[in-house]
Short mmCIF file of C-alpha atoms in Angstrom, two decimals:
data_model
loop_
_atom_site.label_atom_id
_atom_site.label_comp_id
_atom_site.label_asym_id
_atom_site.label_seq_id
_atom_site.Cartn_x
_atom_site.Cartn_y
_atom_site.Cartn_z
CA MET V 1 121.75 172.02 127.84
CA ASN V 2 123.19 174.11 130.68
CA GLN V 3 124.67 177.52 131.41
CA THR V 4 127.71 176.84 129.21
CA HIS V 5 125.43 177.04 126.15
CA ASP V 6 123.95 180.44 127.04
CA PRO V 7 124.36 182.60 123.89
CA GLY V 8 124.50 185.68 126.10
CA ARG V 9 127.53 184.46 128.04
CA SER V 10 130.69 186.44 127.28
CA SER V 11 134.35 186.07 128.23
CA TRP V 12 137.02 188.38 129.60
CA VAL V 13 139.25 186.99 126.83
CA ARG V 14 138.74 189.77 124.28
CA SER V 15 139.36 187.70 121.16
CA ALA V 16 136.59 185.28 122.20
CA GLN V 17 133.87 187.88 121.58
CA ASP V 18 132.02 186.88 118.40
CA HIS V 19 134.90 184.58 117.45
CA ALA V 20 133.95 182.57 114.36
CA ASP V 21 135.09 179.25 115.84
CA PHE V 22 136.01 179.47 119.51
CA PRO V 23 133.64 181.64 121.58
CA ILE V 24 133.11 180.72 125.22
CA GLN V 25 130.16 178.50 124.21
CA ASN V 26 132.53 176.08 122.42
CA LEU V 27 135.65 175.31 124.52
CA PRO V 28 137.14 172.47 122.45
CA PHE V 29 140.05 170.41 123.81
CA GLY V 30 143.43 169.87 122.19
CA VAL V 31 147.14 169.26 122.81
CA PHE V 32 149.69 172.06 122.39
CA ARG V 33 153.24 173.15 123.13
CA ARG V 34 154.49 176.70 123.44
CA ARG V 35 156.69 177.34 120.40
CA GLY V 36 160.39 178.07 120.94
CA ALA V 37 160.32 177.21 124.63
CA GLU V 38 161.70 174.32 126.68
CA SER V 39 158.23 173.08 127.43
CA PHE V 40 156.31 169.82 127.27
CA ARG V 41 153.09 169.07 125.43
CA ALA V 42 150.04 170.03 127.46
CA VAL V 43 146.26 169.78 127.26
CA GLY V 44 144.49 173.03 126.51
CA VAL V 45 141.13 174.54 125.63
CA ALA V 46 140.69 176.94 122.70
CA ILE V 47 139.15 180.28 123.66
CA GLY V 48 139.20 182.95 120.96
CA ASP V 49 142.78 183.31 119.74
CA GLU V 50 144.17 181.93 123.01
CA ILE V 51 144.69 178.52 124.60
CA LEU V 52 143.76 177.93 128.22
CA ASP V 53 146.46 175.71 129.75
CA ILE V 54 144.47 173.26 131.89
CA GLY V 55 147.47 172.48 134.07
CA ALA V 56 148.09 176.18 134.73
CA ALA V 57 144.41 176.74 135.54
CA ARG V 58 144.51 173.85 138.01
CA ALA V 59 147.66 175.25 139.62
CA ALA V 60 145.96 178.62 139.96
CA GLY V 61 143.22 176.99 142.02
CA GLY V 62 140.51 177.64 139.48
CA LEU V 63 139.15 174.06 139.43
CA SER V 64 137.62 171.80 142.07
CA GLY V 65 135.74 168.52 142.59
CA ARG V 66 135.24 166.37 139.51
CA ALA V 67 136.72 169.20 137.43
CA ALA V 68 139.96 168.97 139.43
CA VAL V 69 140.06 165.20 138.88
CA ALA V 70 139.52 165.76 135.15
CA ALA V 71 142.23 168.42 135.14
CA GLN V 72 144.63 165.99 136.80
CA ALA V 73 143.93 163.56 133.95
CA CYS V 74 145.05 166.34 131.61
CA SER V 75 148.58 166.22 133.05
CA THR V 76 149.47 163.66 130.36
CA PRO V 77 150.35 164.88 126.82
CA THR V 78 147.23 163.40 125.21
CA LEU V 79 143.48 163.49 125.88
CA ASN V 80 143.21 159.72 126.41
CA ALA V 81 143.12 159.84 130.23
CA LEU V 82 140.48 162.59 130.20
CA MET V 83 138.44 160.69 127.60
CA ALA V 84 138.48 157.59 129.83
CA LEU V 85 136.81 159.38 132.77
CA GLY V 86 133.33 159.69 131.31
CA PRO V 87 130.63 162.34 130.78
CA GLN V 88 130.26 163.54 134.38
CA HIS V 89 133.92 164.51 134.60
CA TRP V 90 133.98 165.99 131.06
CA SER V 91 130.95 168.12 131.87
CA ALA V 92 132.30 169.25 135.24
CA LEU V 93 135.59 170.39 133.69
CA ARG V 94 133.84 172.16 130.85
CA SER V 95 131.48 173.91 133.30
CA GLU V 96 134.28 175.18 135.56
CA VAL V 97 136.45 176.26 132.62
CA SER V 98 133.46 178.20 131.28
CA ALA V 99 132.95 179.85 134.67
CA LEU V 100 136.67 180.68 134.95
CA LEU V 101 136.69 182.35 131.53
CA ALA V 102 133.34 184.13 131.84
CA SER V 103 133.18 187.92 132.10
CA ASP V 104 131.77 187.66 135.62
CA SER V 105 134.45 185.20 136.78
CA PRO V 106 135.33 185.78 140.47
CA ALA V 107 138.88 184.60 139.75
CA TYR V 108 139.28 187.24 137.03
CA ARG V 109 137.72 189.98 139.15
CA ALA V 110 140.17 189.14 141.94
CA ASP V 111 143.20 189.04 139.64
CA ARG V 112 143.05 190.86 136.31
CA ASP V 113 146.48 189.45 135.40
CA ILE V 114 145.40 185.80 135.64
CA GLY V 115 145.38 185.51 131.85
CA GLN V 116 149.16 185.96 131.78
CA ARG V 117 149.55 182.77 133.84
CA ILE V 118 146.91 180.51 132.31
CA LEU V 119 146.64 181.59 128.64
CA VAL V 120 149.00 180.96 125.73
CA PRO V 121 148.50 182.85 122.43
CA MET V 122 147.54 180.39 119.70
CA SER V 123 150.02 182.14 117.41
CA GLU V 124 152.81 181.04 119.76
CA ALA V 125 151.84 177.38 120.02
CA ASP V 126 152.29 174.19 118.02
CA LEU V 127 149.31 171.82 117.92
CA PHE V 128 149.43 168.03 117.97
CA LEU V 129 147.16 165.01 117.57
CA PRO V 130 144.53 165.19 120.33
CA SER V 131 144.84 161.55 121.37
CA GLN V 132 147.03 158.53 120.94
CA VAL V 133 144.78 156.77 118.44
CA GLY V 134 144.93 153.04 119.03
CA ASP V 135 142.44 152.14 116.32
CA TYR V 136 140.75 153.98 113.47
CA SER V 137 137.65 152.95 111.53
CA ASP V 138 135.94 154.75 108.66
CA PHE V 139 132.28 154.47 107.78
CA TYR V 140 130.34 155.08 104.57
CA ALA V 141 127.42 156.89 106.18
CA SER V 142 126.30 159.27 103.40
CA VAL V 143 123.71 157.69 101.13
CA TYR V 144 124.28 160.49 98.61
CA HIS V 145 128.00 159.75 98.44
CA ALA V 146 127.39 156.01 98.21
CA THR V 147 124.80 156.51 95.45
CA ASN V 148 127.04 158.86 93.44
CA VAL V 149 130.05 156.57 93.61
CA GLY V 150 127.94 153.51 92.89
CA SER V 151 126.43 155.24 89.85
CA MET V 152 129.88 155.60 88.28
CA PHE V 153 130.61 151.89 88.49
CA ARG V 154 127.15 150.27 88.65
CA PRO V 155 124.69 152.73 87.04
CA GLU V 156 121.95 150.14 86.93
CA ASN V 157 122.28 149.34 90.66
CA PRO V 158 124.25 152.06 92.53
CA LEU V 159 123.56 150.88 96.09
CA LEU V 160 124.44 147.35 97.13
CA PRO V 161 121.62 145.44 98.89
CA ASN V 162 123.12 145.80 102.37
CA TYR V 163 123.61 149.59 102.40
CA LYS V 164 120.29 150.63 103.94
CA TRP V 165 120.40 147.85 106.50
CA VAL V 166 123.91 148.01 107.96
CA PRO V 167 126.37 150.87 108.63
CA ILE V 168 129.20 150.00 106.22
CA GLY V 169 132.77 150.64 107.35
CA TYR V 170 136.35 149.46 107.11
CA HIS V 171 139.30 149.29 109.48
CA GLY V 172 141.73 152.13 108.71
CA ARG V 173 145.36 152.76 109.56
CA ALA V 174 145.97 154.56 112.88
CA SER V 175 149.73 155.00 112.41
CA SER V 176 149.31 157.35 109.42
CA ILE V 177 146.85 159.74 111.09
CA VAL V 178 148.47 163.19 111.10
CA VAL V 179 147.49 166.57 112.53
CA SER V 180 146.40 169.51 110.38
CA GLY V 181 149.29 171.24 108.64
CA THR V 182 151.29 168.06 108.05
CA PRO V 183 152.28 167.76 104.34
CA VAL V 184 150.96 164.68 102.51
CA ARG V 185 153.23 162.92 100.04
CA ARG V 186 151.66 161.60 96.84
CA PRO V 187 151.58 157.81 97.17
CA CYS V 188 152.70 155.18 94.69
CA GLY V 189 150.87 151.94 94.10
CA GLN V 190 149.68 149.30 91.67
CA ILE V 191 147.44 150.85 89.04
CA LYS V 192 145.72 149.15 86.12
CA GLU V 193 144.29 151.28 83.35
CA THR V 194 141.03 150.04 81.84
CA ASP V 195 142.55 149.00 78.52
CA ALA V 196 145.89 147.75 79.90
CA ALA V 197 146.79 144.08 79.94
CA SER V 198 148.53 144.33 83.34
CA PRO V 199 149.02 146.80 86.18
CA VAL V 200 152.02 149.09 86.71
CA PHE V 201 153.57 150.58 89.84
CA ARG V 202 153.67 154.39 89.74
CA PRO V 203 152.50 157.53 91.57
CA THR V 204 148.75 158.02 91.73
CA ARG V 205 147.25 160.40 89.17
CA SER V 206 143.87 160.44 90.93
CA LEU V 207 144.66 161.82 94.37
CA ASP V 208 141.52 162.94 96.16
CA TYR V 209 140.32 164.34 99.49
CA GLU V 210 137.29 163.24 101.47
CA MET V 211 135.34 165.70 103.62
CA GLU V 212 134.45 163.87 106.84
CA LEU V 213 133.80 164.21 110.54
CA GLY V 214 135.74 162.14 113.04
CA CYS V 215 134.44 161.02 116.42
CA PHE V 216 136.76 160.30 119.37
CA VAL V 217 135.73 157.48 121.68
CA GLY V 218 135.57 158.46 125.34
CA THR V 219 134.82 155.62 127.71
CA GLY V 220 135.29 152.32 125.93
CA ASN V 221 133.61 148.95 126.28
CA PRO V 222 135.15 145.67 127.47
CA LEU V 223 135.88 142.99 124.87
CA GLY V 224 132.77 140.89 124.28
CA GLU V 225 130.33 143.45 125.71
CA PRO V 226 128.20 145.35 123.14
CA VAL V 227 126.81 148.83 123.79
CA THR V 228 123.09 149.55 123.37
CA ILE V 229 121.89 152.39 121.18
CA ASP V 230 120.52 154.15 124.28
CA GLN V 231 123.98 154.13 125.89
CA ALA V 232 126.09 154.78 122.80
CA GLU V 233 126.45 158.55 123.02
CA LYS V 234 127.65 158.39 126.62
CA HIS V 235 130.78 156.80 125.14
CA LEU V 236 131.44 159.61 122.63
CA PHE V 237 133.79 162.42 123.69
CA GLY V 238 133.70 164.79 120.73
CA LEU V 239 134.21 165.52 117.05
CA CYS V 240 136.97 166.75 114.78
CA LEU V 241 137.41 167.27 111.04
CA VAL V 242 138.86 164.44 108.97
CA ASN V 243 140.35 164.42 105.47
CA ASP V 244 140.68 160.77 104.50
CA TRP V 245 143.01 161.19 101.52
CA SER V 246 142.34 158.66 98.77
CA ALA V 247 144.22 157.46 95.69
CA ARG V 248 141.30 156.58 93.44
CA ASP V 249 143.26 154.75 90.73
CA ILE V 250 144.98 152.56 93.32
CA GLN V 251 141.65 152.05 95.07
CA SER V 252 139.77 150.90 91.96
CA TRP V 253 142.32 148.12 91.34
CA GLU V 254 142.76 146.89 94.91
CA TYR V 255 139.37 147.27 96.59
CA GLN V 256 137.78 143.99 95.44
CA PRO V 257 137.10 141.78 97.32
CA LEU V 258 138.26 143.18 100.68
CA GLY V 259 137.91 146.97 100.32
CA PRO V 260 140.35 149.89 100.68
CA PHE V 261 143.95 149.20 101.65
CA LEU V 262 147.01 151.10 100.36
CA SER V 263 144.80 153.63 98.56
CA LYS V 264 143.91 155.16 101.93
CA SER V 265 146.55 154.10 104.46
CA PHE V 266 149.21 156.65 103.37
CA ALA V 267 147.65 159.59 105.29
CA THR V 268 144.55 160.72 107.15
CA THR V 269 144.54 164.35 108.35
CA VAL V 270 142.58 165.45 111.43
CA SER V 271 141.96 168.89 112.93
CA PRO V 272 143.67 169.56 116.28
CA TRP V 273 140.65 170.73 118.30
CA VAL V 274 137.98 168.31 119.58
CA VAL V 275 134.55 169.89 119.91
CA THR V 276 132.82 168.04 122.73
CA MET V 277 129.46 166.35 122.31
CA GLU V 278 128.17 168.61 125.11
CA ALA V 279 129.12 171.73 123.14
CA LEU V 280 127.12 170.33 120.19
CA GLU V 281 123.88 169.89 122.17
CA PRO V 282 122.16 173.05 120.81
CA TYR V 283 122.57 171.83 117.23
CA ARG V 284 120.80 168.49 117.55
CA VAL V 285 118.26 167.58 114.87
CA PRO V 286 116.29 164.43 114.04
CA ALA V 287 118.06 161.57 112.33
CA PHE V 288 117.99 161.47 108.53
CA SER V 289 114.43 161.13 107.24
CA ARG V 290 114.37 157.90 105.30
CA PRO V 291 112.31 157.95 102.10
CA PRO V 292 109.18 155.79 101.83
CA GLY V 293 110.15 152.24 101.02
CA ASP V 294 113.48 152.33 102.85
CA PRO V 295 113.76 149.77 105.66
CA ALA V 296 113.63 150.95 109.25
CA PRO V 297 116.85 150.34 111.20
CA LEU V 298 116.94 146.98 112.96
CA PRO V 299 115.91 147.24 116.64
CA TYR V 300 119.50 147.29 117.97
CA LEU V 301 120.12 150.46 115.92
CA ASP V 302 116.83 152.19 116.69
CA SER V 303 115.40 154.23 119.58
CA PRO V 304 113.04 157.18 120.00
CA GLU V 305 115.99 159.33 121.13
CA THR V 306 117.98 158.45 118.00
CA ARG V 307 115.04 159.26 115.74
CA SER V 308 114.22 162.57 117.44
CA ARG V 309 117.73 164.00 117.96
CA GLY V 310 120.37 161.67 116.54
CA GLY V 311 121.47 164.08 113.80
CA LEU V 312 123.56 167.25 113.86
CA ASP V 313 122.92 170.57 112.12
CA LEU V 314 126.61 170.97 111.27
CA THR V 315 127.94 172.56 108.08
CA VAL V 316 131.14 171.23 106.52
CA GLU V 317 133.14 172.96 103.77
CA VAL V 318 136.15 172.23 101.56
CA TYR V 319 138.48 174.88 100.11
CA LEU V 320 141.33 174.50 97.61
CA ALA V 321 144.44 176.67 97.20
CA THR V 322 146.78 175.75 94.34
CA ALA V 323 150.43 176.81 94.25
CA ARG V 324 149.58 179.34 91.56
CA MET V 325 146.69 180.75 93.58
CA ARG V 326 149.00 181.34 96.52
CA THR V 327 151.62 182.98 94.26
CA GLU V 328 148.98 185.32 92.86
CA SER V 329 147.47 186.00 96.32
CA ILE V 330 144.12 184.52 95.31
CA PRO V 331 142.24 183.29 98.39
CA PRO V 332 141.30 179.60 98.67
CA LEU V 333 138.28 178.63 96.56
CA ARG V 334 135.36 176.89 98.21
CA LEU V 335 134.66 173.67 96.36
CA SER V 336 131.96 172.09 98.48
CA ARG V 337 129.46 172.83 101.26
CA GLY V 338 127.45 170.06 102.88
CA THR V 339 125.77 169.17 106.15
CA ALA V 340 126.12 166.32 108.62
CA ALA V 341 122.32 166.26 108.83
CA ASP V 342 122.40 164.43 105.48
CA LEU V 343 124.17 161.38 106.93
CA TYR V 344 122.03 158.24 106.58
CA TRP V 345 123.43 156.78 109.81
CA THR V 346 123.90 158.67 113.10
CA LEU V 347 127.06 158.72 115.21
CA GLY V 348 125.28 156.66 117.86
CA GLN V 349 124.28 154.04 115.30
CA MET V 350 127.85 153.87 113.99
CA PHE V 351 129.27 153.34 117.48
CA THR V 352 126.59 150.81 118.44
CA HIS V 353 127.12 148.80 115.27
CA HIS V 354 130.91 148.91 115.72
CA ALA V 355 130.56 147.41 119.20
CA SER V 356 127.62 145.12 118.40
CA ASN V 357 129.78 142.04 117.87
CA GLY V 358 131.65 142.65 121.12
CA CYS V 359 134.47 144.66 119.52
CA ASN V 360 136.17 146.67 122.27
CA LEU V 361 136.60 150.36 121.51
CA ARG V 362 139.06 152.21 123.73
CA PRO V 363 139.49 155.81 124.94
CA GLY V 364 141.09 157.86 122.18
CA ASP V 365 140.04 155.55 119.34
CA LEU V 366 138.71 157.37 116.29
CA PHE V 367 135.97 156.56 113.83
CA ALA V 368 134.93 158.74 110.90
CA THR V 369 131.68 159.23 109.03
CA GLY V 370 132.99 158.71 105.52
CA THR V 371 132.56 161.40 102.88
CA ILE V 372 129.73 163.82 103.71
CA SER V 373 127.78 164.60 100.55
CA GLY V 374 124.33 166.00 99.88
CA PRO V 375 121.80 165.87 97.05
CA ALA V 376 123.11 168.99 95.24
CA LYS V 377 126.32 169.14 93.18
CA HIS V 378 127.81 171.86 95.40
CA SER V 379 127.47 169.54 98.41
CA ARG V 380 129.52 166.66 97.00
CA GLY V 381 132.34 165.97 99.43
CA CYS V 382 135.20 164.77 97.18
CA LEU V 383 136.65 165.38 93.73
CA LEU V 384 135.59 161.93 92.54
CA GLU V 385 131.99 163.17 92.81
CA LEU V 386 132.53 166.85 91.96
CA THR V 387 134.33 166.06 88.68
CA TRP V 388 132.36 162.85 88.11
CA ARG V 389 135.49 160.69 87.97
CA GLY V 390 137.39 163.37 86.05
CA SER V 391 134.88 163.80 83.22
CA GLU V 392 133.78 167.28 84.41
CA PRO V 393 136.97 169.17 85.45
CA LEU V 394 136.67 172.09 87.86
CA ALA V 395 137.57 175.57 86.57
CA LEU V 396 139.72 177.62 88.97
CA PRO V 397 140.08 181.43 89.11
CA THR V 398 143.65 181.20 87.73
CA GLY V 399 142.48 179.47 84.55
CA GLU V 400 143.72 176.13 85.89
CA THR V 401 141.49 173.08 85.95
CA ARG V 402 141.36 170.12 88.29
CA LYS V 403 140.13 166.57 87.82
CA PHE V 404 142.08 165.41 90.88
CA LEU V 405 144.70 167.00 93.13
CA GLU V 406 148.06 168.18 91.78
CA ASP V 407 151.36 168.60 93.62
CA GLY V 408 151.36 171.86 95.58
CA ASP V 409 147.59 171.88 96.09
CA GLU V 410 146.46 172.60 99.64
CA VAL V 411 143.08 171.28 100.83
CA ILE V 412 141.39 173.08 103.73
CA LEU V 413 138.37 171.70 105.62
CA ARG V 414 136.23 173.89 107.87
CA ALA V 415 133.01 173.30 109.80
CA SER V 416 130.58 175.26 111.93
CA CYS V 417 127.25 175.11 113.74
CA GLU V 418 124.68 177.92 113.69
CA ARG V 419 121.10 177.87 114.95
CA GLN V 420 118.53 180.38 116.12
CA GLY V 421 118.99 181.05 119.84
CA ALA V 422 122.51 179.60 120.02
CA ALA V 423 126.00 180.98 119.52
CA ARG V 424 127.93 180.08 116.38
CA ILE V 425 130.76 177.63 117.05
CA GLY V 426 133.36 176.13 114.73
CA PHE V 427 136.06 173.51 114.42
CA GLY V 428 139.05 175.52 113.22
CA GLU V 429 140.77 174.12 110.15
CA CYS V 430 142.04 170.81 108.82
CA ARG V 431 144.81 171.53 106.29
CA GLY V 432 147.11 169.43 104.16
CA MET V 433 149.39 170.24 101.20
CA VAL V 434 150.30 167.68 98.55
CA LEU V 435 154.01 166.95 98.07
CA PRO V 436 155.44 165.14 95.02
CA ALA V 437 155.82 161.38 95.13
#
């Protein structure tokens, strides 16, 4: 915790005052390009309804020391070089950006027109993937999600014996990660109905979303060198929203014995702004409280720090807007509201386990939590759970119903952090509209 977290700090950027997502206490990083101009992609920081161009701020002389080194790393059109520098440089840049944008900024007092040179209206910018993602892995970290899904297929034994011992994950497809706003085409695949003698190849009829958080790797680890649980979070740069689209009917036929493949590799949508781990410090909570009888994590996944503050008090939400809802000007309907505090495994445990066999994670790599679900029905993070595999369709305000997603449906993910004595910060949105096969 430092001065950047002060809830009383304000900014000379007017739209940042009481902004739902991007007050001065947040300052997430992203990649943008001014729309309609002969300009290159650049690294920026979200502040209210504006984007601080890091390169322009550096040129204006507003950054020095480690912050200037970090700003130089932002001269490339991705965050990878910045992510590779490590926590001291990330923190220095965040601190000086906060000071530059603060109401009492000497630079602003000396030049009230500085905003015209270093800020770009968000409404005039296109946003891109934050990093060049070399590798993507997805975990299965919600015990409520795992139990619900297991109950549909194995009611007598929902959780497999390994679940409470090892963070389960699979290797995803990095090439099909897309930024928020990119349309998602309904995939085709092999599907076998329960009573059919053989499978057929056709478009999925069980297209689903998954409400997740994604974590960008900062400094990586050399091949063959694990990372201890005490060091894990020093390697984590920040979080984004993730919608890991899933074709459930393709998945149920293909997933045994090796797990998801084509049912998930057609698209994964991420939000464009990366909320840094430092910005999330005020919202730390203890790791998930394991019920009596559950095994304690093995020593390589356990530490006092992880137990006392490994979790995050972070609310995640999913909204749906059908084509008919948009035509009738009906606002998106909230389908689900959950919390990252319900994750059985912490981000540090996920990273440590990922690297425990010597797997080398690199700057800009992404891993996701898996679907975030809670104990209540309203906190279930996908349609597979909300409609209980289609047996309990959702009723929409237009009179429509949904078992799974239809063409023209738009899924919107949002997230925020709020705690007593801290400013509210958010993640922006993670949107995707379904196109026909």
